[in-house]
């Protein structure tokens, strides 16, 4: 109610609109009265973007809507600590709006353009080519065998999108989500070349995931499943483990979370 009153007092109070949107459930609405009337979470974000297209990352850092844990993790791994231009700030707005849309849903922007989730992500990348979360979301939602054409004309498939997401995440060495996702889509004997020139297979990618987060139980399990027979793997800390030891480590990490 206080946020609604704040918006009544200043109809262009974007921070209050975003705070209100973040506090609302997915199917919840609020009556702002006047010409705006009843609005849901997505409508509040659209209105905030219309009032201020250059929304700052700090205002949009909250997760407005993402039931998918991977999407939430992708949002958290976006490094907004660097100095960002107005274009980069706008990229965050397009990305957050993409998170609010269902698969085939469209949204009309204040400038009249009608966009779906993929187009919003492409627009976010056009504004900030280093926006890893947008690459990640595109890869997550891309149909099997599909590709996305970016604003620069380059068509990227799922693995290429994830390579770009990894490139962006490399600016933050604690981030590992895109690496883990890339490992999950590789075939056992397949390799991929990262932006830094390294050529890695599934096992090497998972070892890198665990170097960045040695409590990721899913990565231990995936690495155990990738080993053949009595094969062993050397982790970044020097430990050598077979599949049984990796499974035990996964359980230990699960218990730590509990």
mmCIF file of C-alpha atoms in Angstrom:
data_model
loop_
_atom_site.group_PDB
_atom_site.id
_atom_site.type_symbol
_atom_site.label_atom_id
_atom_site.label_comp_id
_atom_site.label_asym_id
_atom_site.label_seq_id
_atom_site.Cartn_x
_atom_site.Cartn_y
_atom_site.Cartn_z
ATOM 1 C CA UNK A 1 0.000 0.000 0.000
ATOM 2 C CA UNK A 2 2.881 2.364 0.760
ATOM 3 C CA UNK A 3 4.369 1.702 -2.688
ATOM 4 C CA UNK A 4 1.012 2.332 -4.331
ATOM 5 C CA UNK A 5 0.744 5.619 -2.446
ATOM 6 C CA UNK A 6 4.270 6.528 -3.560
ATOM 7 C CA UNK A 7 3.268 5.951 -7.194
ATOM 8 C CA UNK A 8 0.126 8.055 -6.683
ATOM 9 C CA UNK A 9 2.332 10.870 -5.384
ATOM 10 C CA UNK A 10 4.771 10.571 -8.315
ATOM 11 C CA UNK A 11 3.349 8.794 -11.365
ATOM 12 C CA UNK A 12 6.872 8.421 -12.819
ATOM 13 C CA UNK A 13 8.409 6.880 -9.678
ATOM 14 C CA UNK A 14 10.115 3.945 -11.453
ATOM 15 C CA UNK A 15 11.892 2.597 -8.357
ATOM 16 C CA UNK A 16 8.534 2.225 -6.576
ATOM 17 C CA UNK A 17 7.045 0.461 -9.623
ATOM 18 C CA UNK A 18 9.926 -2.040 -9.726
ATOM 19 C CA UNK A 19 9.811 -2.615 -5.978
ATOM 20 C CA UNK A 20 6.080 -3.220 -6.202
ATOM 21 C CA UNK A 21 6.558 -5.627 -9.126
ATOM 22 C CA UNK A 22 9.219 -7.596 -7.249
ATOM 23 C CA UNK A 23 6.912 -7.960 -4.223
ATOM 24 C CA UNK A 24 3.973 -9.284 -6.250
ATOM 25 C CA UNK A 25 3.165 -12.916 -7.003
ATOM 26 C CA UNK A 26 3.122 -13.993 -10.656
ATOM 27 C CA UNK A 27 -0.691 -13.886 -10.875
ATOM 28 C CA UNK A 28 -1.221 -10.910 -8.553
ATOM 29 C CA UNK A 29 -2.587 -7.523 -9.647
ATOM 30 C CA UNK A 30 -2.746 -4.100 -8.045
ATOM 31 C CA UNK A 31 -5.101 -1.192 -8.688
ATOM 32 C CA UNK A 32 -3.168 2.043 -9.233
ATOM 33 C CA UNK A 33 -6.330 3.978 -10.008
ATOM 34 C CA UNK A 34 -6.623 6.754 -12.533
ATOM 35 C CA UNK A 35 -5.706 6.049 -16.152
ATOM 36 C CA UNK A 36 -3.461 3.102 -15.262
ATOM 37 C CA UNK A 37 -6.050 1.102 -13.377
ATOM 38 C CA UNK A 38 -5.342 -2.547 -12.567
ATOM 39 C CA UNK A 39 -1.828 -3.743 -13.387
ATOM 40 C CA UNK A 40 0.053 -7.016 -13.083
ATOM 41 C CA UNK A 41 3.772 -7.569 -12.537
ATOM 42 C CA UNK A 42 4.699 -7.332 -16.215
ATOM 43 C CA UNK A 43 2.637 -4.192 -16.800
ATOM 44 C CA UNK A 44 4.431 -2.461 -13.931
ATOM 45 C CA UNK A 45 7.828 -3.264 -15.464
ATOM 46 C CA UNK A 46 6.671 -2.081 -18.902
ATOM 47 C CA UNK A 47 5.442 1.186 -17.391
ATOM 48 C CA UNK A 48 8.720 1.668 -15.511
ATOM 49 C CA UNK A 49 10.665 1.136 -18.738
ATOM 50 C CA UNK A 50 8.456 3.646 -20.550
ATOM 51 C CA UNK A 51 9.042 6.216 -17.820
ATOM 52 C CA UNK A 52 12.804 5.650 -17.762
ATOM 53 C CA UNK A 53 14.351 3.647 -20.647
ATOM 54 C CA UNK A 54 17.793 3.997 -19.042
ATOM 55 C CA UNK A 55 17.008 2.034 -15.899
ATOM 56 C CA UNK A 56 20.135 1.351 -13.865
ATOM 57 C CA UNK A 57 21.306 -2.194 -13.018
ATOM 58 C CA UNK A 58 20.955 -1.400 -9.302
ATOM 59 C CA UNK A 59 17.234 -0.726 -9.741
ATOM 60 C CA UNK A 60 16.726 -3.897 -11.744
ATOM 61 C CA UNK A 61 19.036 -6.240 -9.847
ATOM 62 C CA UNK A 62 16.091 -7.858 -8.057
ATOM 63 C CA UNK A 63 14.573 -10.935 -9.650
ATOM 64 C CA UNK A 64 11.215 -9.694 -10.932
ATOM 65 C CA UNK A 65 10.041 -13.052 -12.226
ATOM 66 C CA UNK A 66 11.862 -16.314 -12.830
ATOM 67 C CA UNK A 67 10.491 -19.600 -11.542
ATOM 68 C CA UNK A 68 13.335 -21.337 -13.370
ATOM 69 C CA UNK A 69 16.286 -21.654 -10.973
ATOM 70 C CA UNK A 70 18.743 -21.460 -13.869
ATOM 71 C CA UNK A 71 17.277 -18.120 -14.945
ATOM 72 C CA UNK A 72 17.559 -16.780 -11.428
ATOM 73 C CA UNK A 73 21.167 -17.967 -11.237
ATOM 74 C CA UNK A 74 21.910 -16.379 -14.598
ATOM 75 C CA UNK A 75 20.555 -13.071 -13.343
ATOM 76 C CA UNK A 76 22.716 -13.248 -10.234
ATOM 77 C CA UNK A 77 25.862 -13.993 -12.224
ATOM 78 C CA UNK A 78 25.536 -10.837 -14.303
ATOM 79 C CA UNK A 79 28.356 -8.599 -13.150
ATOM 80 C CA UNK A 80 26.822 -5.172 -12.601
ATOM 81 C CA UNK A 81 29.708 -3.940 -10.447
ATOM 82 C CA UNK A 82 31.497 -2.417 -13.444
ATOM 83 C CA UNK A 83 30.692 1.051 -14.697
ATOM 84 C CA UNK A 84 27.840 0.660 -17.194
ATOM 85 C CA UNK A 85 26.766 2.937 -20.001
ATOM 86 C CA UNK A 86 23.179 4.020 -20.597
ATOM 87 C CA UNK A 87 22.990 1.370 -23.325
ATOM 88 C CA UNK A 88 24.069 -1.324 -20.855
ATOM 89 C CA UNK A 89 21.495 -0.108 -18.356
ATOM 90 C CA UNK A 90 18.817 -0.418 -21.011
ATOM 91 C CA UNK A 91 20.030 -3.957 -21.721
ATOM 92 C CA UNK A 92 19.134 -4.970 -18.174
ATOM 93 C CA UNK A 93 15.626 -3.595 -18.677
ATOM 94 C CA UNK A 94 15.103 -5.613 -21.872
ATOM 95 C CA UNK A 95 16.434 -8.733 -20.146
ATOM 96 C CA UNK A 96 14.188 -8.389 -17.110
ATOM 97 C CA UNK A 97 11.177 -7.923 -19.374
ATOM 98 C CA UNK A 98 12.193 -11.087 -21.267
ATOM 99 C CA UNK A 99 12.133 -12.986 -17.966
ATOM 100 C CA UNK A 100 8.506 -11.970 -17.477
ATOM 101 C CA UNK A 101 7.291 -13.432 -20.783
ATOM 102 C CA UNK A 102 6.064 -16.955 -21.445
ATOM 103 C CA UNK A 103 7.329 -18.871 -24.458
ATOM 104 C CA UNK A 104 5.120 -17.415 -27.218
ATOM 105 C CA UNK A 105 4.006 -14.260 -25.422
ATOM 106 C CA UNK A 106 4.621 -10.866 -27.021
ATOM 107 C CA UNK A 107 4.907 -7.418 -25.502
ATOM 108 C CA UNK A 108 4.469 -3.974 -27.053
ATOM 109 C CA UNK A 109 7.127 -1.479 -26.020
ATOM 110 C CA UNK A 110 6.567 2.226 -25.518
ATOM 111 C CA UNK A 111 8.097 2.943 -28.952
ATOM 112 C CA UNK A 112 5.543 0.668 -30.662
ATOM 113 C CA UNK A 113 7.810 -2.314 -31.292
ATOM 114 C CA UNK A 114 6.296 -5.729 -30.548
ATOM 115 C CA UNK A 115 8.797 -8.303 -29.262
ATOM 116 C CA UNK A 116 8.883 -11.838 -27.934
ATOM 117 C CA UNK A 117 11.293 -13.180 -25.319
ATOM 118 C CA UNK A 118 14.068 -14.011 -27.796
ATOM 119 C CA UNK A 119 13.843 -10.623 -29.492
ATOM 120 C CA UNK A 120 14.098 -8.870 -26.132
ATOM 121 C CA UNK A 121 17.253 -10.843 -25.351
ATOM 122 C CA UNK A 122 18.690 -9.983 -28.770
ATOM 123 C CA UNK A 123 17.934 -6.317 -28.066
ATOM 124 C CA UNK A 124 19.635 -6.606 -24.672
ATOM 125 C CA UNK A 125 22.750 -7.994 -26.377
ATOM 126 C CA UNK A 126 22.621 -5.246 -29.008
ATOM 127 C CA UNK A 127 22.842 -2.739 -26.161
ATOM 128 C CA UNK A 128 25.514 -4.708 -24.268
ATOM 129 C CA UNK A 129 27.478 -7.384 -26.152
ATOM 130 C CA UNK A 130 28.916 -8.636 -22.851
ATOM 131 C CA UNK A 131 25.543 -9.337 -21.201
ATOM 132 C CA UNK A 132 26.077 -13.014 -20.372
ATOM 133 C CA UNK A 133 22.667 -13.577 -18.835
ATOM 134 C CA UNK A 134 20.934 -12.684 -22.111
ATOM 135 C CA UNK A 135 23.038 -15.199 -24.051
ATOM 136 C CA UNK A 136 22.298 -17.788 -21.362
ATOM 137 C CA UNK A 137 18.538 -17.220 -21.443
ATOM 138 C CA UNK A 138 18.516 -17.475 -25.248
ATOM 139 C CA UNK A 139 20.400 -20.781 -25.030
ATOM 140 C CA UNK A 140 18.101 -22.104 -22.298
ATOM 141 C CA UNK A 141 14.944 -21.463 -24.318
ATOM 142 C CA UNK A 142 16.253 -22.287 -27.803
ATOM 143 C CA UNK A 143 14.538 -25.208 -29.533
ATOM 144 C CA UNK A 144 16.723 -28.213 -30.371
ATOM 145 C CA UNK A 145 18.704 -27.585 -33.536
ATOM 146 C CA UNK A 146 17.653 -23.941 -33.621
ATOM 147 C CA UNK A 147 19.671 -20.763 -33.978
ATOM 148 C CA UNK A 148 19.261 -17.100 -33.083
ATOM 149 C CA UNK A 149 20.354 -14.229 -35.299
ATOM 150 C CA UNK A 150 21.847 -11.340 -33.351
ATOM 151 C CA UNK A 151 21.600 -7.690 -34.313
ATOM 152 C CA UNK A 152 25.054 -7.895 -35.960
ATOM 153 C CA UNK A 153 23.794 -10.608 -38.335
ATOM 154 C CA UNK A 154 25.627 -13.515 -36.705
ATOM 155 C CA UNK A 155 23.509 -16.650 -36.254
ATOM 156 C CA UNK A 156 24.385 -18.625 -33.103
ATOM 157 C CA UNK A 157 23.207 -22.091 -32.085
ATOM 158 C CA UNK A 158 22.797 -23.217 -28.485
ATOM 159 C CA UNK A 159 26.445 -24.126 -27.921
ATOM 160 C CA UNK A 160 27.693 -20.908 -29.504
ATOM 161 C CA UNK A 161 25.343 -18.885 -27.306
ATOM 162 C CA UNK A 162 26.675 -20.696 -24.241
ATOM 163 C CA UNK A 163 30.273 -20.067 -25.346
ATOM 164 C CA UNK A 164 29.407 -16.360 -25.428
ATOM 165 C CA UNK A 165 27.792 -16.610 -21.997
ATOM 166 C CA UNK A 166 30.967 -18.284 -20.677
ATOM 167 C CA UNK A 167 33.073 -15.508 -22.240
ATOM 168 C CA UNK A 168 31.047 -12.935 -20.332
ATOM 169 C CA UNK A 169 31.091 -14.974 -17.124
ATOM 170 C CA UNK A 170 34.888 -15.213 -17.273
ATOM 171 C CA UNK A 171 34.924 -11.617 -16.064
ATOM 172 C CA UNK A 172 33.612 -13.063 -12.796
ATOM 173 C CA UNK A 173 35.625 -16.139 -11.830
ATOM 174 C CA UNK A 174 33.018 -17.241 -9.267
ATOM 175 C CA UNK A 175 30.429 -17.736 -12.012
ATOM 176 C CA UNK A 176 29.925 -21.199 -13.418
ATOM 177 C CA UNK A 177 26.313 -21.540 -14.616
ATOM 178 C CA UNK A 178 27.020 -21.252 -18.337
ATOM 179 C CA UNK A 179 29.989 -23.637 -18.085
ATOM 180 C CA UNK A 180 27.786 -26.246 -16.423
ATOM 181 C CA UNK A 181 25.040 -25.824 -18.991
ATOM 182 C CA UNK A 182 27.569 -26.085 -21.828
ATOM 183 C CA UNK A 183 28.916 -29.319 -20.356
ATOM 184 C CA UNK A 184 25.382 -30.718 -20.189
ATOM 185 C CA UNK A 185 24.729 -30.225 -23.921
ATOM 186 C CA UNK A 186 28.017 -31.750 -25.129
ATOM 187 C CA UNK A 187 28.146 -35.364 -26.282
ATOM 188 C CA UNK A 188 30.686 -37.591 -24.406
ATOM 189 C CA UNK A 189 33.456 -37.264 -27.022
ATOM 190 C CA UNK A 190 32.522 -33.812 -28.311
ATOM 191 C CA UNK A 191 34.710 -30.749 -27.729
ATOM 192 C CA UNK A 192 34.059 -27.039 -27.845
ATOM 193 C CA UNK A 193 36.422 -24.104 -28.295
ATOM 194 C CA UNK A 194 35.945 -21.341 -25.758
ATOM 195 C CA UNK A 195 36.474 -17.668 -26.501
ATOM 196 C CA UNK A 196 39.851 -17.748 -24.712
ATOM 197 C CA UNK A 197 41.105 -20.435 -27.108
ATOM 198 C CA UNK A 198 40.862 -23.443 -24.808
ATOM 199 C CA UNK A 199 39.392 -26.598 -26.347
ATOM 200 C CA UNK A 200 37.425 -28.542 -23.750
ATOM 201 C CA UNK A 201 35.327 -31.676 -23.570
ATOM 202 C CA UNK A 202 32.523 -32.409 -21.101
ATOM 203 C CA UNK A 203 34.878 -33.607 -18.353
ATOM 204 C CA UNK A 204 37.216 -30.621 -18.605
ATOM 205 C CA UNK A 205 34.258 -28.244 -18.465
ATOM 206 C CA UNK A 206 32.948 -29.933 -15.324
ATOM 207 C CA UNK A 207 36.395 -29.793 -13.699
ATOM 208 C CA UNK A 208 36.385 -26.047 -14.415
ATOM 209 C CA UNK A 209 32.893 -25.747 -12.903
ATOM 210 C CA UNK A 210 34.181 -27.390 -9.717
ATOM 211 C CA UNK A 211 37.239 -25.147 -9.687
ATOM 212 C CA UNK A 212 34.883 -22.190 -9.513
ATOM 213 C CA UNK A 213 32.414 -23.816 -7.115
ATOM 214 C CA UNK A 214 33.669 -26.904 -5.281
ATOM 215 C CA UNK A 215 30.304 -27.407 -3.565
ATOM 216 C CA UNK A 216 28.263 -27.900 -6.760
ATOM 217 C CA UNK A 217 26.836 -31.368 -6.145
ATOM 218 C CA UNK A 218 25.276 -31.641 -9.618
ATOM 219 C CA UNK A 219 28.687 -31.079 -11.225
ATOM 220 C CA UNK A 220 30.197 -33.895 -9.142
ATOM 221 C CA UNK A 221 27.369 -36.208 -10.244
ATOM 222 C CA UNK A 222 27.654 -35.211 -13.886
ATOM 223 C CA UNK A 223 31.410 -35.736 -13.801
ATOM 224 C CA UNK A 224 30.952 -39.150 -12.189
ATOM 225 C CA UNK A 225 28.518 -40.126 -14.954
ATOM 226 C CA UNK A 226 31.006 -38.969 -17.607
ATOM 227 C CA UNK A 227 33.765 -41.278 -16.369
ATOM 228 C CA UNK A 228 34.078 -44.719 -17.944
ATOM 229 C CA UNK A 229 34.710 -47.787 -15.758
ATOM 230 C CA UNK A 230 37.594 -47.235 -13.340
ATOM 231 C CA UNK A 231 38.620 -43.945 -14.985
ATOM 232 C CA UNK A 232 39.789 -41.199 -12.648
ATOM 233 C CA UNK A 233 39.908 -37.438 -12.986
ATOM 234 C CA UNK A 234 42.162 -34.840 -11.399
ATOM 235 C CA UNK A 235 40.362 -31.841 -9.950
ATOM 236 C CA UNK A 236 41.763 -28.325 -9.840
ATOM 237 C CA UNK A 237 42.900 -28.698 -6.213
ATOM 238 C CA UNK A 238 44.979 -31.751 -7.054
ATOM 239 C CA UNK A 239 42.576 -34.412 -5.783
ATOM 240 C CA UNK A 240 42.242 -37.499 -7.986
ATOM 241 C CA UNK A 241 38.804 -39.108 -7.884
ATOM 242 C CA UNK A 242 36.927 -41.961 -9.482
ATOM 243 C CA UNK A 243 33.181 -42.046 -10.016
ATOM 244 C CA UNK A 244 32.460 -43.473 -6.549
ATOM 245 C CA UNK A 245 34.427 -40.746 -4.793
ATOM 246 C CA UNK A 246 32.706 -38.092 -6.914
ATOM 247 C CA UNK A 247 29.273 -39.451 -5.940
ATOM 248 C CA UNK A 248 30.282 -39.398 -2.275
ATOM 249 C CA UNK A 249 31.444 -35.789 -2.651
ATOM 250 C CA UNK A 250 28.104 -34.912 -4.233
ATOM 251 C CA UNK A 251 26.225 -36.329 -1.252
ATOM 252 C CA UNK A 252 28.512 -34.427 1.121
ATOM 253 C CA UNK A 253 27.706 -31.186 -0.698
ATOM 254 C CA UNK A 254 23.983 -31.969 -0.568
ATOM 255 C CA UNK A 255 24.222 -32.463 3.191
ATOM 256 C CA UNK A 256 26.090 -29.175 3.573
ATOM 257 C CA UNK A 257 23.207 -27.388 1.869
ATOM 258 C CA UNK A 258 20.698 -29.050 4.177
#
